């Protein structure tokens, strides 16, 4: 496990003018992650918290890695899970606990992400598999890059991982053994497969920076707070309508109360309370708000919790893949982790998205 890495832009389609991830690189991603899980298991850490695509990392040479964030202390007891309920292992719904087999289930959802380029709920994916409707599971950007046999094998592996009964799922070692023979272009460096330059980041000094980008580049947390507070929730497309529609239930009312308390604490710079309240809002899982993640990200930074902040910045990017704010906050978190090159990359990506958005108006 290594820490000096940068998060993958979810999902398999990178933003801006970058091409979709090639098939050999997608196969490399899942093999390397399986090997990382096997390593964790060998070290007595078989439980990995909430495995999903935004736990994927790249090092300086674009080799895929697994975030150490999922190995949090509170995942050891098997009681912690925060993903959308549609992607939660069925045994967790029954017992409230995860097991090593639960991690395999989540790995199956990741295999589907790699094949489809989308985050397809397992129940829907299994229906498509039973109907042999593989075309709906395959990313159209991959046309002609792999054979039917290769696609069928990846679907087979995913369906085994997603078996309802945990004991019927393969172990992580067998997944490594199954994925290794599928690898293609094994001699080609990852940075070439990703069409990225090797080990180096371009400077952002020559780029025109917006006030938020500038504040994040300087890790000026006070200025970032002022900008986020002033911006509010204007970038949450559709969220306001969803909240007003769902607020009739008691659960939604409690959720809205948590959000309001979080906003109040954030405004008053009580960032510890803000983290707690926003976490309550997020854990319900029925409403999606990139701004909530952005605000909790800054709250984590204010509490010197840079890894958690980076995770939230990337989760905001999962929800809104072209949102400049998410890139800028990612840069601030990376700077807090002394990852200067990766922070400059994130700033550059954010500037590119902001420029693209402005020119499209």
Tab-separated table of C-alpha atoms in Angstrom:
chain	number	residue	atom	x	y	z
A	1	UNK	CA	0.000	0.000	0.000
A	2	UNK	CA	1.297	3.478	-0.865
A	3	UNK	CA	0.045	6.952	-0.086
A	4	UNK	CA	1.778	9.212	-2.635
A	5	UNK	CA	-0.867	8.677	-5.286
A	6	UNK	CA	-3.704	10.507	-7.030
A	7	UNK	CA	-7.346	9.448	-7.224
A	8	UNK	CA	-8.814	8.143	-10.468
A	9	UNK	CA	-11.380	10.424	-12.116
A	10	UNK	CA	-14.524	8.380	-11.931
A	11	UNK	CA	-15.602	6.416	-13.880
A	12	UNK	CA	-13.729	5.021	-16.855
A	13	UNK	CA	-14.353	8.196	-18.869
A	14	UNK	CA	-11.957	10.947	-17.911
A	15	UNK	CA	-13.220	14.488	-18.218
A	16	UNK	CA	-12.377	17.162	-20.754
A	17	UNK	CA	-10.692	16.076	-23.970
A	18	UNK	CA	-9.126	12.926	-22.506
A	19	UNK	CA	-10.102	9.674	-24.203
A	20	UNK	CA	-11.956	6.912	-22.407
A	21	UNK	CA	-9.726	4.435	-20.608
A	22	UNK	CA	-8.520	1.662	-22.904
A	23	UNK	CA	-9.432	-1.975	-22.351
A	24	UNK	CA	-5.904	-3.167	-21.417
A	25	UNK	CA	-5.703	-0.436	-18.771
A	26	UNK	CA	-9.076	-1.371	-17.326
A	27	UNK	CA	-7.905	-4.970	-17.007
A	28	UNK	CA	-4.738	-3.751	-15.317
A	29	UNK	CA	-6.783	-1.727	-12.842
A	30	UNK	CA	-8.838	-4.695	-11.637
A	31	UNK	CA	-5.824	-7.030	-11.472
A	32	UNK	CA	-3.754	-4.584	-9.442
A	33	UNK	CA	-6.662	-3.960	-7.080
A	34	UNK	CA	-7.216	-7.686	-6.625
A	35	UNK	CA	-3.506	-8.076	-5.859
A	36	UNK	CA	-3.719	-5.232	-3.342
A	37	UNK	CA	-6.682	-6.899	-1.620
A	38	UNK	CA	-4.773	-10.183	-1.553
A	39	UNK	CA	-1.845	-8.400	0.069
A	40	UNK	CA	-4.128	-6.831	2.682
A	41	UNK	CA	-5.639	-10.231	3.422
A	42	UNK	CA	-2.179	-11.745	3.880
A	43	UNK	CA	-1.462	-9.035	6.468
A	44	UNK	CA	-4.624	-9.777	8.430
A	45	UNK	CA	-6.663	-6.896	6.984
A	46	UNK	CA	-9.254	-8.753	4.919
A	47	UNK	CA	-11.971	-6.163	5.570
A	48	UNK	CA	-11.909	-3.181	3.237
A	49	UNK	CA	-14.430	-0.433	3.869
A	50	UNK	CA	-16.774	0.489	1.023
A	51	UNK	CA	-14.716	-0.667	-1.971
A	52	UNK	CA	-15.734	1.236	-5.105
A	53	UNK	CA	-14.265	3.066	-8.085
A	54	UNK	CA	-13.267	6.234	-6.261
A	55	UNK	CA	-10.924	4.122	-4.109
A	56	UNK	CA	-8.806	3.618	-7.254
A	57	UNK	CA	-5.519	5.515	-7.302
A	58	UNK	CA	-2.725	6.191	-9.771
A	59	UNK	CA	0.907	6.678	-8.858
A	60	UNK	CA	3.294	8.963	-10.761
A	61	UNK	CA	3.648	6.376	-13.537
A	62	UNK	CA	-0.142	5.898	-13.741
A	63	UNK	CA	-0.006	2.416	-12.211
A	64	UNK	CA	-3.327	1.645	-10.491
A	65	UNK	CA	-3.266	1.401	-6.704
A	66	UNK	CA	-5.766	0.915	-3.885
A	67	UNK	CA	-6.472	3.737	-1.469
A	68	UNK	CA	-5.514	3.020	2.125
A	69	UNK	CA	-8.585	5.040	3.163
A	70	UNK	CA	-10.737	1.888	3.096
A	71	UNK	CA	-8.545	0.321	5.779
A	72	UNK	CA	-9.849	2.666	8.446
A	73	UNK	CA	-9.775	1.469	12.025
A	74	UNK	CA	-13.569	1.441	12.258
A	75	UNK	CA	-13.825	-1.083	9.422
A	76	UNK	CA	-12.108	-3.781	11.492
A	77	UNK	CA	-15.229	-4.691	13.441
A	78	UNK	CA	-17.234	-5.295	10.275
A	79	UNK	CA	-19.934	-2.820	11.275
A	80	UNK	CA	-19.096	0.132	9.061
A	81	UNK	CA	-20.534	0.625	5.587
A	82	UNK	CA	-21.528	3.873	3.910
A	83	UNK	CA	-22.164	3.158	0.247
A	84	UNK	CA	-25.507	3.565	-1.492
A	85	UNK	CA	-27.811	0.787	-0.315
A	86	UNK	CA	-28.311	-0.398	-3.906
A	87	UNK	CA	-24.645	-1.471	-3.913
A	88	UNK	CA	-24.482	-2.862	-0.378
A	89	UNK	CA	-23.731	-6.596	0.069
A	90	UNK	CA	-26.973	-8.435	0.918
A	91	UNK	CA	-25.551	-9.930	4.115
A	92	UNK	CA	-24.953	-6.438	5.453
A	93	UNK	CA	-28.653	-5.730	4.972
A	94	UNK	CA	-29.435	-8.865	6.984
A	95	UNK	CA	-26.866	-8.668	9.781
A	96	UNK	CA	-25.426	-5.155	9.776
A	97	UNK	CA	-21.912	-6.581	9.368
A	98	UNK	CA	-19.476	-6.976	6.519
A	99	UNK	CA	-17.128	-9.912	6.047
A	100	UNK	CA	-14.236	-10.704	3.695
A	101	UNK	CA	-16.877	-12.104	1.337
A	102	UNK	CA	-18.597	-8.711	1.393
A	103	UNK	CA	-15.421	-7.157	0.005
A	104	UNK	CA	-15.562	-9.659	-2.871
A	105	UNK	CA	-19.161	-8.569	-3.552
A	106	UNK	CA	-18.023	-4.952	-3.790
A	107	UNK	CA	-15.172	-6.012	-6.052
A	108	UNK	CA	-17.826	-7.508	-8.345
A	109	UNK	CA	-19.517	-4.110	-8.626
A	110	UNK	CA	-16.128	-2.651	-9.541
A	111	UNK	CA	-15.712	-5.234	-12.314
A	112	UNK	CA	-19.053	-4.084	-13.720
A	113	UNK	CA	-17.901	-0.461	-13.537
A	114	UNK	CA	-14.806	-1.335	-15.535
A	115	UNK	CA	-16.785	-3.170	-18.197
A	116	UNK	CA	-19.656	-0.712	-18.518
A	117	UNK	CA	-18.076	2.616	-17.670
A	118	UNK	CA	-21.147	3.193	-15.476
A	119	UNK	CA	-22.153	2.509	-11.882
A	120	UNK	CA	-24.844	-0.119	-12.493
A	121	UNK	CA	-26.753	-1.451	-9.438
A	122	UNK	CA	-25.894	-5.152	-8.976
A	123	UNK	CA	-29.543	-6.286	-9.064
A	124	UNK	CA	-30.053	-4.682	-12.470
A	125	UNK	CA	-26.739	-6.008	-13.747
A	126	UNK	CA	-27.600	-9.553	-12.687
A	127	UNK	CA	-30.921	-9.299	-14.534
A	128	UNK	CA	-29.040	-8.275	-17.679
A	129	UNK	CA	-26.589	-11.150	-17.195
A	130	UNK	CA	-29.401	-13.691	-16.776
A	131	UNK	CA	-30.987	-12.370	-19.976
A	132	UNK	CA	-27.550	-12.503	-21.666
A	133	UNK	CA	-28.009	-8.846	-22.550
A	134	UNK	CA	-24.273	-8.203	-22.456
A	135	UNK	CA	-24.467	-5.232	-24.821
A	136	UNK	CA	-26.150	-3.196	-22.076
A	137	UNK	CA	-23.227	-4.015	-19.778
A	138	UNK	CA	-20.508	-2.988	-22.218
A	139	UNK	CA	-19.088	0.488	-22.625
A	140	UNK	CA	-19.670	1.592	-26.224
A	141	UNK	CA	-16.252	3.286	-26.155
A	142	UNK	CA	-14.664	-0.177	-25.971
A	143	UNK	CA	-16.082	-1.411	-29.262
A	144	UNK	CA	-13.502	-3.498	-31.095
A	145	UNK	CA	-11.002	-3.473	-28.212
A	146	UNK	CA	-11.763	-6.932	-26.820
A	147	UNK	CA	-13.201	-10.250	-27.905
A	148	UNK	CA	-16.564	-11.702	-26.899
A	149	UNK	CA	-14.706	-14.336	-24.888
A	150	UNK	CA	-12.878	-11.680	-22.859
A	151	UNK	CA	-16.062	-9.743	-22.155
A	152	UNK	CA	-17.937	-12.915	-21.239
A	153	UNK	CA	-15.176	-13.952	-18.832
A	154	UNK	CA	-15.265	-10.611	-17.033
A	155	UNK	CA	-19.058	-10.837	-16.768
A	156	UNK	CA	-18.714	-14.376	-15.397
A	157	UNK	CA	-16.237	-13.238	-12.762
A	158	UNK	CA	-18.477	-10.337	-11.772
A	159	UNK	CA	-21.546	-12.571	-11.438
A	160	UNK	CA	-19.580	-14.988	-9.220
A	161	UNK	CA	-18.542	-12.115	-6.969
A	162	UNK	CA	-22.140	-10.879	-6.780
A	163	UNK	CA	-23.576	-14.227	-5.688
A	164	UNK	CA	-26.236	-13.740	-3.034
A	165	UNK	CA	-24.720	-16.349	-0.735
A	166	UNK	CA	-21.314	-15.219	0.568
A	167	UNK	CA	-19.935	-18.768	0.670
A	168	UNK	CA	-20.517	-19.099	-3.088
A	169	UNK	CA	-18.252	-16.148	-3.917
A	170	UNK	CA	-14.613	-16.694	-4.924
A	171	UNK	CA	-11.797	-15.706	-2.605
A	172	UNK	CA	-9.438	-12.912	-3.535
A	173	UNK	CA	-6.586	-15.254	-4.494
A	174	UNK	CA	-8.752	-17.002	-7.067
A	175	UNK	CA	-9.728	-13.607	-8.489
A	176	UNK	CA	-6.071	-12.738	-8.995
A	177	UNK	CA	-5.522	-16.081	-10.712
A	178	UNK	CA	-8.530	-15.525	-12.970
A	179	UNK	CA	-7.636	-11.949	-13.930
A	180	UNK	CA	-3.933	-12.487	-14.597
A	181	UNK	CA	-4.389	-14.461	-17.868
A	182	UNK	CA	-6.723	-11.757	-19.244
A	183	UNK	CA	-4.041	-9.072	-19.202
A	184	UNK	CA	-3.093	-7.464	-22.518
A	185	UNK	CA	-0.199	-5.220	-23.554
A	186	UNK	CA	1.592	-6.211	-20.362
A	187	UNK	CA	4.878	-4.678	-21.526
A	188	UNK	CA	3.310	-1.275	-22.222
A	189	UNK	CA	3.780	1.192	-19.332
A	190	UNK	CA	0.586	2.380	-17.689
A	191	UNK	CA	1.264	6.014	-18.504
A	192	UNK	CA	1.328	5.116	-22.213
A	193	UNK	CA	-1.952	3.221	-21.944
A	194	UNK	CA	-3.379	6.295	-20.222
A	195	UNK	CA	-1.915	8.678	-22.810
A	196	UNK	CA	-0.277	10.587	-19.975
A	197	UNK	CA	3.249	11.991	-19.647
A	198	UNK	CA	5.601	10.035	-17.427
A	199	UNK	CA	6.245	11.159	-13.842
A	200	UNK	CA	5.810	14.871	-13.972
A	201	UNK	CA	3.186	17.556	-13.745
A	202	UNK	CA	2.969	20.762	-15.662
A	203	UNK	CA	2.988	24.034	-13.777
A	204	UNK	CA	-0.199	26.008	-13.235
A	205	UNK	CA	1.595	29.293	-12.725
A	206	UNK	CA	0.767	30.411	-16.254
A	207	UNK	CA	-2.948	29.560	-15.916
A	208	UNK	CA	-5.529	32.209	-15.019
A	209	UNK	CA	-6.863	31.124	-11.631
A	210	UNK	CA	-10.318	31.917	-10.325
A	211	UNK	CA	-10.568	33.111	-6.700
A	212	UNK	CA	-11.393	29.581	-5.502
A	213	UNK	CA	-8.591	28.021	-7.548
A	214	UNK	CA	-6.150	30.569	-6.212
A	215	UNK	CA	-7.253	29.993	-2.610
A	216	UNK	CA	-6.903	26.231	-3.022
A	217	UNK	CA	-3.485	26.600	-4.684
A	218	UNK	CA	-2.330	28.542	-1.606
A	219	UNK	CA	-4.232	26.243	0.787
A	220	UNK	CA	-5.899	29.343	2.207
A	221	UNK	CA	-8.653	27.558	4.107
A	222	UNK	CA	-10.241	30.770	5.395
A	223	UNK	CA	-10.642	32.117	1.864
A	224	UNK	CA	-11.989	28.764	0.662
A	225	UNK	CA	-14.574	28.831	3.437
A	226	UNK	CA	-15.705	32.327	2.507
A	227	UNK	CA	-16.120	31.357	-1.151
A	228	UNK	CA	-18.000	28.113	-0.433
A	229	UNK	CA	-20.282	29.886	2.004
A	230	UNK	CA	-21.005	32.642	-0.536
A	231	UNK	CA	-21.586	30.139	-3.364
A	232	UNK	CA	-24.038	28.065	-1.358
A	233	UNK	CA	-25.765	25.224	-3.204
A	234	UNK	CA	-26.135	26.778	-6.623
A	235	UNK	CA	-24.065	24.008	-8.242
A	236	UNK	CA	-26.315	21.209	-6.946
A	237	UNK	CA	-28.383	20.622	-10.066
A	238	UNK	CA	-31.783	19.169	-9.221
A	239	UNK	CA	-31.043	18.723	-5.522
A	240	UNK	CA	-33.366	21.438	-4.283
A	241	UNK	CA	-36.363	19.958	-6.143
A	242	UNK	CA	-35.594	16.499	-4.805
A	243	UNK	CA	-35.422	17.741	-1.237
A	244	UNK	CA	-38.750	19.579	-1.402
A	245	UNK	CA	-40.444	16.527	-2.960
A	246	UNK	CA	-39.177	14.079	-0.339
A	247	UNK	CA	-39.388	16.169	2.793
A	248	UNK	CA	-42.852	14.849	3.682
A	249	UNK	CA	-41.531	11.743	5.409
A	250	UNK	CA	-40.171	11.884	8.935
A	251	UNK	CA	-36.870	10.426	7.779
A	252	UNK	CA	-36.457	13.119	5.154
A	253	UNK	CA	-37.366	15.765	7.680
A	254	UNK	CA	-34.672	14.458	10.033
A	255	UNK	CA	-32.232	14.408	7.135
A	256	UNK	CA	-33.040	18.012	6.230
A	257	UNK	CA	-32.598	18.979	9.874
A	258	UNK	CA	-29.100	17.440	9.852
A	259	UNK	CA	-28.268	19.423	6.725
A	260	UNK	CA	-29.547	22.675	8.218
A	261	UNK	CA	-27.561	22.102	11.408
A	262	UNK	CA	-24.506	21.339	9.328
A	263	UNK	CA	-24.949	24.519	7.306
A	264	UNK	CA	-25.312	26.544	10.491
A	265	UNK	CA	-22.188	25.015	12.007
A	266	UNK	CA	-20.282	25.541	8.748
A	267	UNK	CA	-21.334	29.197	8.678
A	268	UNK	CA	-20.201	29.647	12.294
A	269	UNK	CA	-16.904	27.830	11.585
A	270	UNK	CA	-17.732	25.012	13.982
A	271	UNK	CA	-16.211	22.471	11.627
A	272	UNK	CA	-16.306	19.470	13.974
A	273	UNK	CA	-20.082	19.798	14.326
A	274	UNK	CA	-20.370	20.402	10.598
A	275	UNK	CA	-18.618	17.077	9.919
A	276	UNK	CA	-20.994	15.240	12.250
A	277	UNK	CA	-24.140	16.803	10.783
A	278	UNK	CA	-23.129	16.445	7.155
A	279	UNK	CA	-22.161	12.827	7.847
A	280	UNK	CA	-25.667	12.157	9.172
A	281	UNK	CA	-27.088	13.637	5.981
A	282	UNK	CA	-24.786	11.570	3.747
A	283	UNK	CA	-25.373	8.291	5.593
A	284	UNK	CA	-29.085	8.314	4.759
A	285	UNK	CA	-28.030	7.873	1.124
A	286	UNK	CA	-31.276	8.993	-0.540
A	287	UNK	CA	-30.186	12.485	-1.584
A	288	UNK	CA	-27.050	13.371	-3.497
A	289	UNK	CA	-25.282	16.687	-3.008
A	290	UNK	CA	-21.765	17.434	-4.259
A	291	UNK	CA	-21.815	20.642	-2.221
A	292	UNK	CA	-22.296	18.677	0.999
A	293	UNK	CA	-19.153	16.698	0.198
A	294	UNK	CA	-17.315	19.917	-0.665
A	295	UNK	CA	-18.279	21.476	2.652
A	296	UNK	CA	-17.373	18.378	4.627
A	297	UNK	CA	-14.082	18.244	2.680
A	298	UNK	CA	-13.152	21.722	3.877
A	299	UNK	CA	-14.312	20.865	7.395
A	300	UNK	CA	-11.958	17.885	7.357
A	301	UNK	CA	-9.105	20.127	6.173
A	302	UNK	CA	-9.844	22.517	9.003
A	303	UNK	CA	-9.463	19.559	11.383
A	304	UNK	CA	-6.184	18.343	9.815
A	305	UNK	CA	-7.866	15.270	8.329
A	306	UNK	CA	-6.410	15.479	4.831
A	307	UNK	CA	-7.074	11.893	3.675
A	308	UNK	CA	-10.749	12.149	4.575
A	309	UNK	CA	-10.865	15.528	2.830
A	310	UNK	CA	-9.366	14.033	-0.319
A	311	UNK	CA	-11.942	11.238	-0.282
A	312	UNK	CA	-14.779	13.763	-0.050
A	313	UNK	CA	-13.358	15.897	-2.855
A	314	UNK	CA	-13.267	12.836	-5.063
A	315	UNK	CA	-16.763	11.777	-4.037
A	316	UNK	CA	-17.969	15.218	-5.128
A	317	UNK	CA	-16.251	14.492	-8.431
A	318	UNK	CA	-18.050	11.144	-8.647
A	319	UNK	CA	-21.370	12.957	-8.403
A	320	UNK	CA	-20.391	15.875	-10.638
A	321	UNK	CA	-17.440	14.821	-12.851
A	322	UNK	CA	-16.960	18.241	-14.466
A	323	UNK	CA	-17.310	20.410	-11.347
A	324	UNK	CA	-14.232	22.672	-11.013
A	325	UNK	CA	-14.783	23.111	-7.271
A	326	UNK	CA	-14.229	19.383	-6.709
A	327	UNK	CA	-10.912	19.518	-8.575
A	328	UNK	CA	-9.782	22.594	-6.645
A	329	UNK	CA	-10.636	21.045	-3.269
A	330	UNK	CA	-8.840	17.894	-4.346
A	331	UNK	CA	-5.773	20.080	-4.956
A	332	UNK	CA	-6.020	21.628	-1.495
A	333	UNK	CA	-6.239	18.170	0.097
A	334	UNK	CA	-3.303	16.900	-1.956
A	335	UNK	CA	-1.220	19.899	-0.884
A	336	UNK	CA	-2.016	19.012	2.717
A	337	UNK	CA	-0.609	15.554	1.982
A	338	UNK	CA	2.565	17.106	0.488
A	339	UNK	CA	1.639	15.865	-2.983
A	340	UNK	CA	2.639	18.957	-4.948
A	341	UNK	CA	2.720	17.432	-8.439
A	342	UNK	CA	-0.667	15.776	-8.074
A	343	UNK	CA	-2.147	18.995	-6.666
A	344	UNK	CA	-0.961	20.910	-9.723
A	345	UNK	CA	-2.589	18.296	-11.955
A	346	UNK	CA	-5.880	18.730	-10.101
A	347	UNK	CA	-5.677	22.515	-10.388
A	348	UNK	CA	-4.971	22.222	-14.094
A	349	UNK	CA	-7.966	19.908	-14.557
A	350	UNK	CA	-10.179	22.306	-12.624
A	351	UNK	CA	-9.050	25.264	-14.720
A	352	UNK	CA	-9.721	23.291	-17.900
A	353	UNK	CA	-13.236	22.460	-16.739
A	354	UNK	CA	-13.929	26.033	-15.686
A	355	UNK	CA	-12.684	27.366	-19.029
A	356	UNK	CA	-14.760	24.800	-20.909
A	357	UNK	CA	-17.854	25.665	-18.902
A	358	UNK	CA	-17.377	29.394	-19.468
A	359	UNK	CA	-16.883	29.007	-23.220
A	360	UNK	CA	-19.989	26.854	-23.447
A	361	UNK	CA	-22.269	29.504	-22.005
